[in-house]
Amino acid sequence: MVIKVFVATSSGSIAIRKKQQEVVGFLEANKIDFKELDIAGDEDNRRWMRENVPGTNKPQNGIPLPPQIFNEEQYCGDFDSFFSAKEENIIYSFLGLAPPPGSKVTKSPEETSSLPNGDVAGEAERSAEGTEKAEETGEKDAQKGSGDDAGDLPEPPEKSEEEAEGATEETEDSREEAAAEEARNKEAEEGEEEPGNEAEDS
C-alpha cells in the first residue's frame, strides 16, 4: 500500500507550496513510504486526483487544490485533515496504515489508559484495605473477650468489662442526682411563687 501525495510543483501559490512541503517533509521524517505525483506537469495525475476526491471534500468551485493524499485508491484527505490528524496524533489511522511498533502513536493511548487505571485501582485497593481494617477493629472492640483478639488488647477483657459496668453505674447515679436536683429546684420555685401570690391578693 503506497501513500500518494498529489502536488503541484509549479504552483504560484506560496500557501499551497508550504502545505505540500509540510506533508512531504512529515512523511519523509517519519519514514512513511509515499509517492509524490505532480498534477502541474501531468494531465493524467490531475484528472485522476479531481475524479477521486469525494464530492463532500471538494471546494465550491469543484476543483480540489493540492496537496491531496490517498492510500492507493482510497482517499485520505486534504492538508487541513492531514494537519488535524497530525495534531491529534492519529496520523497512521488517517493514512490507513498500521502504526510501526514502538511508535509514540501506539504507546500513548496505552500509557494514558494504564497509568490512571493503575492509580485508581491502587487507591481502590488501599481504601478497601482500610475499610477491612476498620471493620476488624470494630469486631475486636465488640468481641473484647474472645480468644485470638485478647492478645491484641492492652488490658484484660474482664477488667474493661468491669470498667464499662462501673461507667454505666456512674451514669445512672449522675442521672438520679440530676433528677433529684431538678425536683428540689421546682419545689423551691413553687415555694417562692406562693408568698408572691398571697401578696397580690391582699
PDB file of C-alpha atoms in Angstrom:
ATOM      1  CA  MET A   1       0.000   0.000   0.000  1.00  0.00           C
ATOM      2  CA  VAL A   2       1.579   3.236  -1.139  1.00  0.00           C
ATOM      3  CA  ILE A   3       0.606   6.697   0.022  1.00  0.00           C
ATOM      4  CA  LYS A   4       0.074   9.040  -2.921  1.00  0.00           C
ATOM      5  CA  VAL A   5       0.531  12.756  -2.414  1.00  0.00           C
ATOM      6  CA  PHE A   6      -0.741  14.882  -5.291  1.00  0.00           C
ATOM      7  CA  VAL A   7       1.208  18.127  -5.515  1.00  0.00           C
ATOM      8  CA  ALA A   8       1.638  20.994  -7.965  1.00  0.00           C
ATOM      9  CA  THR A   9       5.374  21.550  -8.269  1.00  0.00           C
ATOM     10  CA  SER A  10       4.984  24.739 -10.299  1.00  0.00           C
ATOM     11  CA  SER A  11       2.196  26.266  -8.206  1.00  0.00           C
ATOM     12  CA  GLY A  12       2.270  30.057  -7.999  1.00  0.00           C
ATOM     13  CA  SER A  13       0.653  29.968  -4.536  1.00  0.00           C
ATOM     14  CA  ILE A  14       3.111  30.194  -1.658  1.00  0.00           C
ATOM     15  CA  ALA A  15       0.463  28.780   0.729  1.00  0.00           C
ATOM     16  CA  ILE A  16      -0.006  25.673  -1.447  1.00  0.00           C
ATOM     17  CA  ARG A  17       3.760  25.168  -1.759  1.00  0.00           C
ATOM     18  CA  LYS A  18       4.180  25.417   2.027  1.00  0.00           C
ATOM     19  CA  LYS A  19       1.403  22.903   2.644  1.00  0.00           C
ATOM     20  CA  GLN A  20       2.898  20.465   0.132  1.00  0.00           C
ATOM     21  CA  GLN A  21       6.349  20.809   1.708  1.00  0.00           C
ATOM     22  CA  GLU A  22       4.905  20.193   5.177  1.00  0.00           C
ATOM     23  CA  VAL A  23       3.127  16.974   4.113  1.00  0.00           C
ATOM     24  CA  VAL A  24       6.105  15.630   2.162  1.00  0.00           C
ATOM     25  CA  GLY A  25       8.584  16.631   4.889  1.00  0.00           C
ATOM     26  CA  PHE A  26       6.488  14.914   7.577  1.00  0.00           C
ATOM     27  CA  LEU A  27       6.200  11.666   5.590  1.00  0.00           C
ATOM     28  CA  GLU A  28       9.951  11.658   4.890  1.00  0.00           C
ATOM     29  CA  ALA A  29      10.835  12.382   8.537  1.00  0.00           C
ATOM     30  CA  ASN A  30       8.625   9.509   9.740  1.00  0.00           C
ATOM     31  CA  LYS A  31       9.954   7.136   7.036  1.00  0.00           C
ATOM     32  CA  ILE A  32       6.461   6.601   5.598  1.00  0.00           C
ATOM     33  CA  ASP A  33       6.640   5.298   2.015  1.00  0.00           C
ATOM     34  CA  PHE A  34       4.868   7.639  -0.367  1.00  0.00           C
ATOM     35  CA  LYS A  35       4.771   8.619  -3.994  1.00  0.00           C
ATOM     36  CA  GLU A  36       4.725  12.287  -4.992  1.00  0.00           C
ATOM     37  CA  LEU A  37       2.533  12.839  -8.050  1.00  0.00           C
ATOM     38  CA  ASP A  38       2.734  16.167  -9.869  1.00  0.00           C
ATOM     39  CA  ILE A  39      -0.555  17.461 -11.248  1.00  0.00           C
ATOM     40  CA  ALA A  40       1.027  20.532 -12.873  1.00  0.00           C
ATOM     41  CA  GLY A  41       3.073  18.614 -15.440  1.00  0.00           C
ATOM     42  CA  ASP A  42       0.875  15.500 -15.811  1.00  0.00           C
ATOM     43  CA  GLU A  43      -2.705  15.796 -17.052  1.00  0.00           C
ATOM     44  CA  ASP A  44      -3.494  12.167 -16.082  1.00  0.00           C
ATOM     45  CA  ASN A  45      -2.485  12.802 -12.467  1.00  0.00           C
ATOM     46  CA  ARG A  46      -4.598  15.961 -12.354  1.00  0.00           C
ATOM     47  CA  ARG A  47      -7.647  14.224 -13.838  1.00  0.00           C
ATOM     48  CA  TRP A  48      -7.291  11.187 -11.545  1.00  0.00           C
ATOM     49  CA  MET A  49      -6.974  13.380  -8.442  1.00  0.00           C
ATOM     50  CA  ARG A  50     -10.013  15.505  -9.361  1.00  0.00           C
ATOM     51  CA  GLU A  51     -12.145  12.452 -10.127  1.00  0.00           C
ATOM     52  CA  ASN A  52     -11.215  10.580  -6.946  1.00  0.00           C
ATOM     53  CA  VAL A  53     -11.601  13.323  -4.345  1.00  0.00           C
ATOM     54  CA  PRO A  54     -15.103  12.702  -2.882  1.00  0.00           C
ATOM     55  CA  GLY A  55     -17.718  15.352  -3.646  1.00  0.00           C
ATOM     56  CA  THR A  56     -18.097  16.271   0.015  1.00  0.00           C
ATOM     57  CA  ASN A  57     -14.386  17.182   0.150  1.00  0.00           C
ATOM     58  CA  LYS A  58     -14.368  19.292  -2.987  1.00  0.00           C
ATOM     59  CA  PRO A  59     -14.461  23.077  -2.677  1.00  0.00           C
ATOM     60  CA  GLN A  60     -17.415  25.076  -4.036  1.00  0.00           C
ATOM     61  CA  ASN A  61     -15.792  25.522  -7.444  1.00  0.00           C
ATOM     62  CA  GLY A  62     -15.410  21.715  -7.674  1.00  0.00           C
ATOM     63  CA  ILE A  63     -11.632  21.814  -8.212  1.00  0.00           C
ATOM     64  CA  PRO A  64      -9.689  20.356  -5.242  1.00  0.00           C
ATOM     65  CA  LEU A  65      -6.347  22.010  -4.573  1.00  0.00           C
ATOM     66  CA  PRO A  66      -3.133  20.148  -3.778  1.00  0.00           C
ATOM     67  CA  PRO A  67      -1.886  18.603  -1.633  1.00  0.00           C
ATOM     68  CA  GLN A  68      -4.412  15.727  -1.740  1.00  0.00           C
ATOM     69  CA  ILE A  69      -3.497  12.481  -0.002  1.00  0.00           C
ATOM     70  CA  PHE A  70      -4.551   8.949  -0.985  1.00  0.00           C
ATOM     71  CA  ASN A  71      -3.695   5.446   0.176  1.00  0.00           C
ATOM     72  CA  GLU A  72      -3.652   3.717  -3.228  1.00  0.00           C
ATOM     73  CA  GLU A  73      -7.204   4.493  -4.478  1.00  0.00           C
ATOM     74  CA  GLN A  74      -8.576   5.252  -1.004  1.00  0.00           C
ATOM     75  CA  TYR A  75      -8.957   8.977  -0.281  1.00  0.00           C
ATOM     76  CA  CYS A  76      -7.344  10.077   2.985  1.00  0.00           C
ATOM     77  CA  GLY A  77      -7.845  13.832   2.970  1.00  0.00           C
ATOM     78  CA  ASP A  78      -6.509  17.265   2.119  1.00  0.00           C
ATOM     79  CA  PHE A  79      -3.956  19.351   4.020  1.00  0.00           C
ATOM     80  CA  ASP A  80      -6.407  20.517   6.692  1.00  0.00           C
ATOM     81  CA  SER A  81      -7.487  16.991   7.616  1.00  0.00           C
ATOM     82  CA  PHE A  82      -3.834  15.853   7.491  1.00  0.00           C
ATOM     83  CA  PHE A  83      -2.847  18.671   9.849  1.00  0.00           C
ATOM     84  CA  SER A  84      -5.676  17.821  12.298  1.00  0.00           C
ATOM     85  CA  ALA A  85      -4.683  14.132  12.303  1.00  0.00           C
ATOM     86  CA  LYS A  86      -1.065  15.094  12.968  1.00  0.00           C
ATOM     87  CA  GLU A  87      -2.070  17.357  15.878  1.00  0.00           C
ATOM     88  CA  GLU A  88      -4.265  14.630  17.401  1.00  0.00           C
ATOM     89  CA  ASN A  89      -1.503  12.024  16.952  1.00  0.00           C
ATOM     90  CA  ILE A  90      -3.708   9.798  14.755  1.00  0.00           C
ATOM     91  CA  ILE A  91      -1.750  10.212  11.533  1.00  0.00           C
ATOM     92  CA  TYR A  92      -1.394   6.469  10.878  1.00  0.00           C
ATOM     93  CA  SER A  93      -5.125   5.824  11.110  1.00  0.00           C
ATOM     94  CA  PHE A  94      -5.666   8.908   8.902  1.00  0.00           C
ATOM     95  CA  LEU A  95      -3.352   7.395   6.292  1.00  0.00           C
ATOM     96  CA  GLY A  96      -4.921   3.932   6.709  1.00  0.00           C
ATOM     97  CA  LEU A  97      -1.609   2.457   7.880  1.00  0.00           C
ATOM     98  CA  ALA A  98      -0.717   0.256  10.854  1.00  0.00           C
ATOM     99  CA  PRO A  99       1.457   2.215  13.294  1.00  0.00           C
ATOM    100  CA  PRO A 100       5.054   0.954  13.453  1.00  0.00           C
ATOM    101  CA  PRO A 101       5.994  -0.971  16.613  1.00  0.00           C
ATOM    102  CA  GLY A 102       7.295   1.283  19.372  1.00  0.00           C
ATOM    103  CA  SER A 103       5.899   4.442  17.825  1.00  0.00           C
ATOM    104  CA  LYS A 104       4.507   7.194  20.044  1.00  0.00           C
ATOM    105  CA  VAL A 105       1.142   6.758  18.397  1.00  0.00           C
ATOM    106  CA  THR A 106       0.720   3.185  19.614  1.00  0.00           C
ATOM    107  CA  LYS A 107       2.255   3.803  23.046  1.00  0.00           C
ATOM    108  CA  SER A 108       0.450   6.941  24.121  1.00  0.00           C
ATOM    109  CA  PRO A 109      -3.121   5.563  24.243  1.00  0.00           C
ATOM    110  CA  GLU A 110      -1.907   2.516  26.243  1.00  0.00           C
ATOM    111  CA  GLU A 111       0.093   4.676  28.631  1.00  0.00           C
ATOM    112  CA  THR A 112      -2.716   7.149  29.170  1.00  0.00           C
ATOM    113  CA  SER A 113      -5.225   4.374  29.816  1.00  0.00           C
ATOM    114  CA  SER A 114      -2.996   2.174  32.003  1.00  0.00           C
ATOM    115  CA  LEU A 115      -1.498   4.868  34.239  1.00  0.00           C
ATOM    116  CA  PRO A 116      -4.721   6.385  35.580  1.00  0.00           C
ATOM    117  CA  ASN A 117      -6.348   2.960  35.816  1.00  0.00           C
ATOM    118  CA  GLY A 118      -3.356   1.653  37.748  1.00  0.00           C
ATOM    119  CA  ASP A 119      -3.528   4.583  40.156  1.00  0.00           C
ATOM    120  CA  VAL A 120      -7.266   4.303  40.565  1.00  0.00           C
ATOM    121  CA  ALA A 121      -7.053   0.563  41.085  1.00  0.00           C
ATOM    122  CA  GLY A 122      -4.310   1.048  43.672  1.00  0.00           C
ATOM    123  CA  GLU A 123      -6.345   3.654  45.526  1.00  0.00           C
ATOM    124  CA  ALA A 124      -9.390   1.402  45.461  1.00  0.00           C
ATOM    125  CA  GLU A 125      -7.340  -1.452  46.916  1.00  0.00           C
ATOM    126  CA  ARG A 126      -5.925   0.804  49.588  1.00  0.00           C
ATOM    127  CA  SER A 127      -9.345   2.125  50.591  1.00  0.00           C
ATOM    128  CA  ALA A 128     -10.744  -1.432  50.594  1.00  0.00           C
ATOM    129  CA  GLU A 129      -7.919  -2.498  52.917  1.00  0.00           C
ATOM    130  CA  GLY A 130      -8.649   0.491  55.141  1.00  0.00           C
ATOM    131  CA  THR A 131     -12.338  -0.399  55.452  1.00  0.00           C
ATOM    132  CA  GLU A 132     -11.471  -4.044  56.162  1.00  0.00           C
ATOM    133  CA  LYS A 133      -9.083  -2.969  58.920  1.00  0.00           C
ATOM    134  CA  ALA A 134     -11.694  -0.620  60.376  1.00  0.00           C
ATOM    135  CA  GLU A 135     -14.251  -3.430  60.349  1.00  0.00           C
ATOM    136  CA  GLU A 136     -11.751  -5.780  62.019  1.00  0.00           C
ATOM    137  CA  THR A 137     -11.027  -3.293  64.797  1.00  0.00           C
ATOM    138  CA  GLY A 138     -14.779  -2.778  65.257  1.00  0.00           C
ATOM    139  CA  GLU A 139     -15.232  -6.526  65.592  1.00  0.00           C
ATOM    140  CA  LYS A 140     -12.362  -6.690  68.094  1.00  0.00           C
ATOM    141  CA  ASP A 141     -13.990  -4.000  70.220  1.00  0.00           C
ATOM    142  CA  ALA A 142     -17.314  -5.860  70.072  1.00  0.00           C
ATOM    143  CA  GLN A 143     -15.778  -9.235  70.962  1.00  0.00           C
ATOM    144  CA  LYS A 144     -13.461  -7.941  73.668  1.00  0.00           C
ATOM    145  CA  GLY A 145     -13.287 -11.280  75.478  1.00  0.00           C
ATOM    146  CA  SER A 146     -12.844 -13.686  72.504  1.00  0.00           C
ATOM    147  CA  GLY A 147      -9.618 -15.751  72.365  1.00  0.00           C
ATOM    148  CA  ASP A 148      -7.416 -14.590  69.439  1.00  0.00           C
ATOM    149  CA  ASP A 149      -8.164 -10.931  69.855  1.00  0.00           C
ATOM    150  CA  ALA A 150      -7.432 -10.894  73.591  1.00  0.00           C
ATOM    151  CA  GLY A 151      -3.667 -10.706  72.917  1.00  0.00           C
ATOM    152  CA  ASP A 152      -4.081  -7.510  70.887  1.00  0.00           C
ATOM    153  CA  LEU A 153      -5.863  -5.646  73.684  1.00  0.00           C
ATOM    154  CA  PRO A 154      -3.640  -3.777  76.149  1.00  0.00           C
ATOM    155  CA  GLU A 155      -5.868  -4.586  79.190  1.00  0.00           C
ATOM    156  CA  PRO A 156      -7.509  -7.885  80.159  1.00  0.00           C
ATOM    157  CA  PRO A 157     -11.053  -8.128  78.790  1.00  0.00           C
ATOM    158  CA  GLU A 158     -12.584  -8.766  82.280  1.00  0.00           C
ATOM    159  CA  LYS A 159     -11.209  -5.501  83.573  1.00  0.00           C
ATOM    160  CA  SER A 160     -12.573  -3.480  80.674  1.00  0.00           C
ATOM    161  CA  GLU A 161     -15.998  -5.095  81.139  1.00  0.00           C
ATOM    162  CA  GLU A 162     -15.940  -4.185  84.861  1.00  0.00           C
ATOM    163  CA  GLU A 163     -14.966  -0.642  83.939  1.00  0.00           C
ATOM    164  CA  ALA A 164     -17.806  -0.482  81.433  1.00  0.00           C
ATOM    165  CA  GLU A 165     -20.247  -1.647  84.146  1.00  0.00           C
ATOM    166  CA  GLY A 166     -18.801   0.891  86.597  1.00  0.00           C
ATOM    167  CA  ALA A 167     -19.185   3.638  83.995  1.00  0.00           C
ATOM    168  CA  THR A 168     -22.802   2.597  83.439  1.00  0.00           C
ATOM    169  CA  GLU A 169     -23.477   2.720  87.194  1.00  0.00           C
ATOM    170  CA  GLU A 170     -21.855   6.151  87.401  1.00  0.00           C
ATOM    171  CA  THR A 171     -24.019   7.494  84.582  1.00  0.00           C
ATOM    172  CA  GLU A 172     -27.129   6.088  86.265  1.00  0.00           C
ATOM    173  CA  ASP A 173     -26.120   7.695  89.602  1.00  0.00           C
ATOM    174  CA  SER A 174     -25.468  11.032  87.940  1.00  0.00           C
ATOM    175  CA  ARG A 175     -28.884  10.848  86.214  1.00  0.00           C
ATOM    176  CA  GLU A 176     -30.598  10.161  89.563  1.00  0.00           C
ATOM    177  CA  GLU A 177     -28.740  13.069  91.177  1.00  0.00           C
ATOM    178  CA  ALA A 178     -29.725  15.381  88.326  1.00  0.00           C
ATOM    179  CA  ALA A 179     -33.372  14.313  88.629  1.00  0.00           C
ATOM    180  CA  ALA A 180     -33.329  14.917  92.401  1.00  0.00           C
ATOM    181  CA  GLU A 181     -31.757  18.327  91.918  1.00  0.00           C
ATOM    182  CA  GLU A 182     -34.426  19.263  89.355  1.00  0.00           C
ATOM    183  CA  ALA A 183     -37.162  18.236  91.848  1.00  0.00           C
ATOM    184  CA  ARG A 184     -35.550  20.386  94.562  1.00  0.00           C
ATOM    185  CA  ASN A 185     -35.350  23.366  92.204  1.00  0.00           C
ATOM    186  CA  LYS A 186     -39.030  23.000  91.278  1.00  0.00           C
ATOM    187  CA  GLU A 187     -40.061  22.866  94.921  1.00  0.00           C
ATOM    188  CA  ALA A 188     -38.010  25.972  95.686  1.00  0.00           C
ATOM    189  CA  GLU A 189     -39.579  27.845  92.738  1.00  0.00           C
ATOM    190  CA  GLU A 190     -43.124  26.873  93.828  1.00  0.00           C
ATOM    191  CA  GLY A 191     -42.361  27.987  97.400  1.00  0.00           C
ATOM    192  CA  GLU A 192     -41.200  31.385  96.151  1.00  0.00           C
ATOM    193  CA  GLU A 193     -44.276  31.881  93.961  1.00  0.00           C
ATOM    194  CA  GLU A 194     -46.855  31.246  96.756  1.00  0.00           C
ATOM    195  CA  PRO A 195     -45.992  34.224  99.007  1.00  0.00           C
ATOM    196  CA  GLY A 196     -45.960  36.447  95.949  1.00  0.00           C
ATOM    197  CA  ASN A 197     -49.484  35.343  95.015  1.00  0.00           C
ATOM    198  CA  GLU A 198     -50.750  35.994  98.581  1.00  0.00           C
ATOM    199  CA  ALA A 199     -49.303  39.495  98.471  1.00  0.00           C
ATOM    200  CA  GLU A 200     -51.125  40.211  95.232  1.00  0.00           C
ATOM    201  CA  ASP A 201     -54.493  39.012  96.726  1.00  0.00           C
ATOM    202  CA  SER A 202     -54.149  41.266  99.791  1.00  0.00           C
TER     203      SER A 202
END
